[in-house]
Coordinates of C-alpha atoms in Angstrom, one line a residue:
M1 CA 0.1 -7.7 14.5
I2 CA -1.6 -8.9 12.0
D3 CA -3.4 -11.8 12.3
A4 CA -2.4 -13.8 8.7
P5 CA -2.3 -17.5 8.9
K6 CA 1.1 -18.4 9.7
S7 CA 1.5 -20.5 6.7
Q8 CA 0.8 -18.3 3.9
S9 CA 2.5 -15.2 2.7
E10 CA -0.7 -14.1 0.8
N11 CA -4.4 -14.7 1.5
H12 CA -7.8 -13.9 0.3
I13 CA -10.9 -14.8 2.3
F14 CA -13.9 -13.1 1.1
G15 CA -16.9 -15.0 2.6
P16 CA -20.4 -16.2 1.6
D17 CA -21.8 -12.4 1.7
T18 CA -18.8 -10.6 -0.4
R19 CA -19.9 -8.9 -3.9
Y20 CA -18.0 -7.1 -6.2
S21 CA -17.7 -6.1 -9.6
A22 CA -14.4 -5.6 -11.0
I23 CA -12.4 -4.6 -14.7
R24 CA -9.3 -5.8 -15.2
S25 CA -6.4 -4.4 -18.0
G26 CA -5.0 -8.0 -19.0
I27 CA -1.5 -7.1 -17.4
G28 CA 0.3 -8.5 -13.8
E29 CA -0.8 -11.6 -12.2
K30 CA -3.7 -13.4 -13.3
R31 CA -6.5 -14.1 -10.3
Q32 CA -8.9 -16.7 -10.0
W33 CA -11.6 -14.4 -8.5
L34 CA -10.8 -12.1 -11.4
S35 CA -11.4 -14.2 -14.0
K36 CA -15.1 -12.9 -15.1
A37 CA -14.0 -9.9 -15.0
P38 CA -14.4 -8.1 -18.6
V39 CA -11.3 -6.7 -20.0
C40 CA -10.5 -2.9 -20.5
E41 CA -7.2 -2.7 -22.3
H42 CA -7.3 1.4 -21.8
L43 CA -6.3 0.8 -17.9
A44 CA -3.0 -0.2 -19.0
S45 CA -2.3 3.0 -20.1
H46 CA -1.5 3.8 -16.7
R47 CA -0.5 0.4 -15.5
I48 CA -3.7 -0.3 -14.1
I49 CA -4.0 -3.7 -12.8
H50 CA -7.6 -4.0 -12.0
T51 CA -10.0 -1.4 -10.5
G52 CA -13.3 -2.7 -9.1
M53 CA -16.1 -2.2 -6.3
M54 CA -16.9 -4.6 -3.5
H55 CA -19.2 -4.7 -0.9
A56 CA -18.8 -7.3 2.1
R57 CA -19.2 -8.2 5.7
R58 CA -16.5 -10.4 7.9
P59 CA -14.6 -12.3 7.7
L60 CA -13.5 -10.4 4.3
K61 CA -9.7 -9.9 4.7
I62 CA -7.0 -10.0 1.7
V63 CA -3.4 -9.8 2.6
R64 CA -0.7 -9.2 0.2
P65 CA 3.0 -8.4 2.3
R66 CA 4.4 -6.8 -0.8
Q67 CA 2.5 -5.5 -2.9
S68 CA 3.1 -4.9 -6.4
G69 CA 2.3 -1.6 -7.2
T70 CA 0.2 1.8 -5.9
Y71 CA -3.1 0.6 -4.0
F72 CA -6.1 2.9 -3.8
M73 CA -9.2 2.8 -2.0
V74 CA -12.1 4.8 -0.6
T75 CA -14.8 3.6 1.3
T76 CA -18.5 4.5 0.4
A77 CA -20.5 2.7 3.4
G78 CA -19.7 1.0 6.7
E79 CA -16.4 0.4 8.2
G80 CA -13.4 -1.6 7.7
E81 CA -9.4 -1.4 8.3
V82 CA -6.3 -1.2 6.8
L83 CA -2.9 -2.0 7.8
V84 CA -0.8 1.1 8.7
D85 CA 2.6 0.4 9.9
G86 CA 2.2 -2.3 11.8
S87 CA -1.5 -2.1 13.1
W88 CA -5.2 -1.8 12.1
V89 CA -6.5 1.4 11.0
R90 CA -10.3 2.2 10.8
T91 CA -11.7 3.6 7.7
A92 CA -15.1 4.7 7.8
P93 CA -17.2 6.5 4.8
E94 CA -15.3 9.2 2.1
Q95 CA -12.0 8.2 3.5
G96 CA -9.6 7.3 0.9
C97 CA -6.7 5.6 1.7
L98 CA -3.3 5.1 -0.6
L99 CA -1.0 2.5 -0.2
P100 CA 3.1 2.8 -1.9
P101 CA 4.4 0.2 -4.0
R102 CA 6.3 -2.6 -1.7
Y103 CA 4.4 -1.8 1.2
P104 CA 2.1 -4.3 2.7
N105 CA -1.2 -4.5 1.9
A106 CA -4.1 -5.9 4.1
I107 CA -7.7 -5.0 4.5
R108 CA -10.3 -6.6 6.6
A109 CA -13.9 -6.1 6.9
V110 CA -15.1 -5.4 10.8
S111 CA -18.4 -5.8 10.9
E112 CA -21.1 -9.2 10.5
S113 CA -23.6 -7.3 10.1
D114 CA -23.1 -4.2 8.3
V115 CA -21.7 -4.0 4.6
W116 CA -18.4 -2.4 4.0
S117 CA -18.4 -1.2 0.6
F118 CA -15.4 0.5 -0.9
C119 CA -13.5 1.0 -4.7
W120 CA -10.3 0.6 -5.5
V121 CA -7.8 1.1 -8.0
R122 CA -4.7 -1.2 -8.0
Y123 CA -1.3 -0.5 -10.4
L124 CA 1.5 -2.5 -11.2
E125 CA 4.9 -0.6 -11.0
P126 CA 8.0 -2.8 -10.9
D127 CA 11.2 -1.2 -9.7
S128 CA 12.0 0.9 -12.7
I129 CA 9.1 2.9 -12.8
I130 CA 8.2 5.7 -11.1
P131 CA 4.9 5.2 -9.2
I132 CA 2.0 7.8 -9.3
T133 CA 3.3 8.4 -5.3
S134 CA 5.9 10.0 -4.1
A135 CA 5.0 9.3 -0.3
N136 CA 6.6 6.0 1.4
R137 CA 4.1 5.6 3.7
P138 CA 0.6 4.9 3.3
V139 CA -1.7 8.4 2.6
L140 CA -5.1 8.8 4.6
G141 CA -7.8 11.2 4.5
N142 CA -11.0 12.4 4.0
Y143 CA -12.0 12.0 -0.1
N144 CA -15.2 12.9 -1.7
S145 CA -16.2 9.3 -3.3
S146 CA -18.5 10.5 -5.9
P147 CA -16.4 11.1 -9.0
I148 CA -14.3 8.1 -9.0
I149 CA -17.5 5.7 -8.2
N150 CA -19.3 7.5 -11.3
A151 CA -16.2 7.3 -13.4
Y152 CA -15.6 3.4 -12.4
Q153 CA -19.7 2.8 -13.2
G154 CA -19.4 4.3 -16.5
L155 CA -16.3 2.5 -17.6
Y156 CA -17.6 -0.8 -16.5
A157 CA -20.8 -0.4 -18.5
E158 CA -18.7 0.3 -21.3
S159 CA -16.4 -2.4 -20.8
V160 CA -19.1 -4.8 -20.7
S161 CA -21.1 -3.7 -23.8
N162 CA -17.5 -3.2 -25.3
E163 CA -18.9 -0.6 -27.6
N164 CA -17.3 2.9 -27.2
S165 CA -13.4 2.6 -27.3
K166 CA -13.2 6.5 -27.1
L167 CA -15.4 6.6 -24.1
M168 CA -13.6 3.9 -22.2
H169 CA -10.3 6.0 -22.5
H170 CA -12.1 9.0 -21.4
W171 CA -13.3 7.1 -18.3
V172 CA -10.2 5.6 -17.5
E173 CA -8.4 8.9 -17.8
L174 CA -10.5 10.2 -15.0
I175 CA -10.3 7.3 -12.6
H176 CA -6.4 7.5 -12.8
G177 CA -6.4 11.4 -12.3
Y178 CA -8.8 11.2 -9.6
V179 CA -6.0 8.6 -7.8
Q180 CA -3.7 11.0 -8.7
D181 CA -5.2 14.3 -7.0
F182 CA -5.7 11.7 -4.1
A183 CA -2.1 10.9 -3.8
G184 CA -1.1 14.7 -4.5
P185 CA 2.7 15.7 -4.4
S186 CA 4.9 14.9 -1.6
Q187 CA 6.0 18.4 -0.2
M188 CA 9.1 17.0 2.1
D189 CA 11.2 19.3 3.9
D190 CA 14.5 19.6 2.9
R191 CA 16.3 18.7 5.8
L192 CA 14.3 15.5 6.0
W193 CA 15.1 14.2 3.0
R194 CA 18.6 14.8 3.0
T195 CA 18.7 13.2 6.5
W196 CA 16.8 10.0 5.6
D197 CA 19.3 9.8 2.4
R198 CA 22.4 9.5 4.8
V199 CA 20.7 7.2 7.2
E200 CA 19.6 4.6 3.9
E201 CA 23.7 4.5 3.2
D202 CA 23.9 3.0 6.7
L203 CA 20.9 1.2 8.0
A204 CA 22.9 -1.4 9.8
A205 CA 24.3 1.9 12.3
N206 CA 22.9 2.0 15.8
W207 CA 21.0 4.8 14.7
D208 CA 18.6 6.8 17.5
L209 CA 16.6 9.8 17.6
P210 CA 19.3 12.4 18.7
A211 CA 22.2 10.8 16.4
I212 CA 19.6 11.3 14.0
A213 CA 18.5 14.7 14.3
R214 CA 22.2 15.9 14.3
H215 CA 22.4 15.3 10.8
A216 CA 19.4 17.7 9.8
H217 CA 20.9 20.2 12.4
V218 CA 17.7 20.2 14.9
S219 CA 16.6 19.5 18.0
P220 CA 15.6 15.6 18.5
E221 CA 11.9 16.7 19.8
H222 CA 11.5 19.5 16.1
F223 CA 12.8 16.5 14.4
R224 CA 10.8 14.6 15.7
R225 CA 7.8 16.6 15.0
L226 CA 8.9 17.2 11.5
C227 CA 8.5 13.2 10.7
Q228 CA 5.5 13.1 12.3
T229 CA 4.2 16.0 10.3
H230 CA 5.3 15.1 6.6
L231 CA 5.6 11.0 7.3
G232 CA 3.0 10.5 9.8
R233 CA 5.4 8.5 11.7
S234 CA 8.0 8.9 14.4
P235 CA 12.1 8.7 13.7
V236 CA 11.9 5.1 15.4
K237 CA 8.8 3.6 13.2
H238 CA 10.1 5.4 10.0
L239 CA 13.5 4.0 10.5
T240 CA 12.1 0.0 11.1
Y241 CA 9.8 0.7 8.0
L242 CA 13.1 1.6 5.7
R243 CA 15.3 -1.3 7.1
I244 CA 11.9 -3.8 7.0
Q245 CA 11.3 -2.8 3.2
R246 CA 15.4 -3.1 2.3
G247 CA 14.9 -6.4 3.7
M248 CA 11.9 -7.2 1.9
D249 CA 13.7 -6.4 -1.5
L250 CA 16.7 -9.0 -0.6
L251 CA 14.5 -11.4 0.8
H252 CA 12.7 -11.2 -3.0
N253 CA 15.6 -10.4 -5.2
S254 CA 18.5 -12.2 -3.7
S255 CA 19.9 -15.6 -2.3
D256 CA 21.6 -13.8 0.8
T257 CA 20.8 -15.8 4.2
V258 CA 18.4 -14.2 6.3
E259 CA 20.9 -13.9 9.1
S260 CA 23.1 -11.6 6.6
I261 CA 20.2 -9.9 5.6
A262 CA 19.5 -9.3 9.8
T263 CA 23.0 -8.0 10.1
A264 CA 23.1 -5.8 7.5
F265 CA 20.0 -4.1 8.3
G266 CA 21.1 -3.1 12.1
Y267 CA 19.3 -6.2 13.6
Q268 CA 21.4 -8.5 16.2
T269 CA 19.7 -11.6 15.3
P270 CA 17.4 -12.9 12.2
A271 CA 14.9 -13.6 15.3
A272 CA 15.1 -10.2 15.4
F273 CA 14.7 -9.1 12.0
A274 CA 11.7 -12.1 11.9
K275 CA 9.9 -10.9 14.0
A276 CA 10.2 -7.0 13.2
L277 CA 9.0 -8.4 9.8
R278 CA 6.0 -10.3 11.4
R279 CA 5.0 -7.3 13.0
W280 CA 4.7 -5.0 10.1
T281 CA 3.6 -7.2 7.3
G282 CA 2.3 -10.6 8.8
S283 CA 4.6 -12.6 7.2
R284 CA 7.6 -14.5 8.1
P285 CA 11.1 -14.7 5.8
S286 CA 10.7 -17.9 4.6
D287 CA 7.0 -17.0 3.1
L288 CA 8.3 -14.2 1.4
R289 CA 11.2 -16.0 -0.1
S290 CA 9.0 -18.7 -1.3

């Protein structure tokens, strides 16, 4: 379980040893910690809110229960952790991580002595916008950080001097291209997406692994292996993910009661839904609604 403060739905703890540089586009939410960052309007062409590099030790922790767009990061030195399906996963140098829109975004430094350094790119992608990744879970993998770091440093130098708009455009195209390259196309087995489309039509049903596998016309064990290969999680965890995501959407965009939302997505009580939400996102229904 994520140890986010019980009274907050979003949390930023930087600590005295945190250093960072950033470039913002001017779109999206206004952050106090980014107020002095140079502005590059070219970032907005790809709906990038901001990009930057951070160097930090504990107690650095950033928690966003429901991010507004894709978030990419790559570790260049030290180690940190990212929240994946309710559990903290370690990220080491030359490892990248991409979180899809509406997915909880939570990262933290793990050492009080060693510096964790990483580069990030954050997007703004409303529901009406096709995101840069078709993945519906975090993408984790090895990644050569040098190209995107060089592109960021080039863009930062031009943004500070604000002298060459053409070069800024090219640096932005490179940064976006490197993120797209890491995201890659999501090649999901046809049996998987058709089956999960059917499940999403009735998330309140009493689904179990055999019932879901029957829709794919494969054995439960084979369906479990397909999910692990293409989704990186078990069928039961993916079912929970779908229910949590849809529940979060209603908490944000409707006035439905927590009880009706819980019932609509297969939870017997509001407390059961709230417990699952807390485990996956670190937030309570009241946090997201407020």
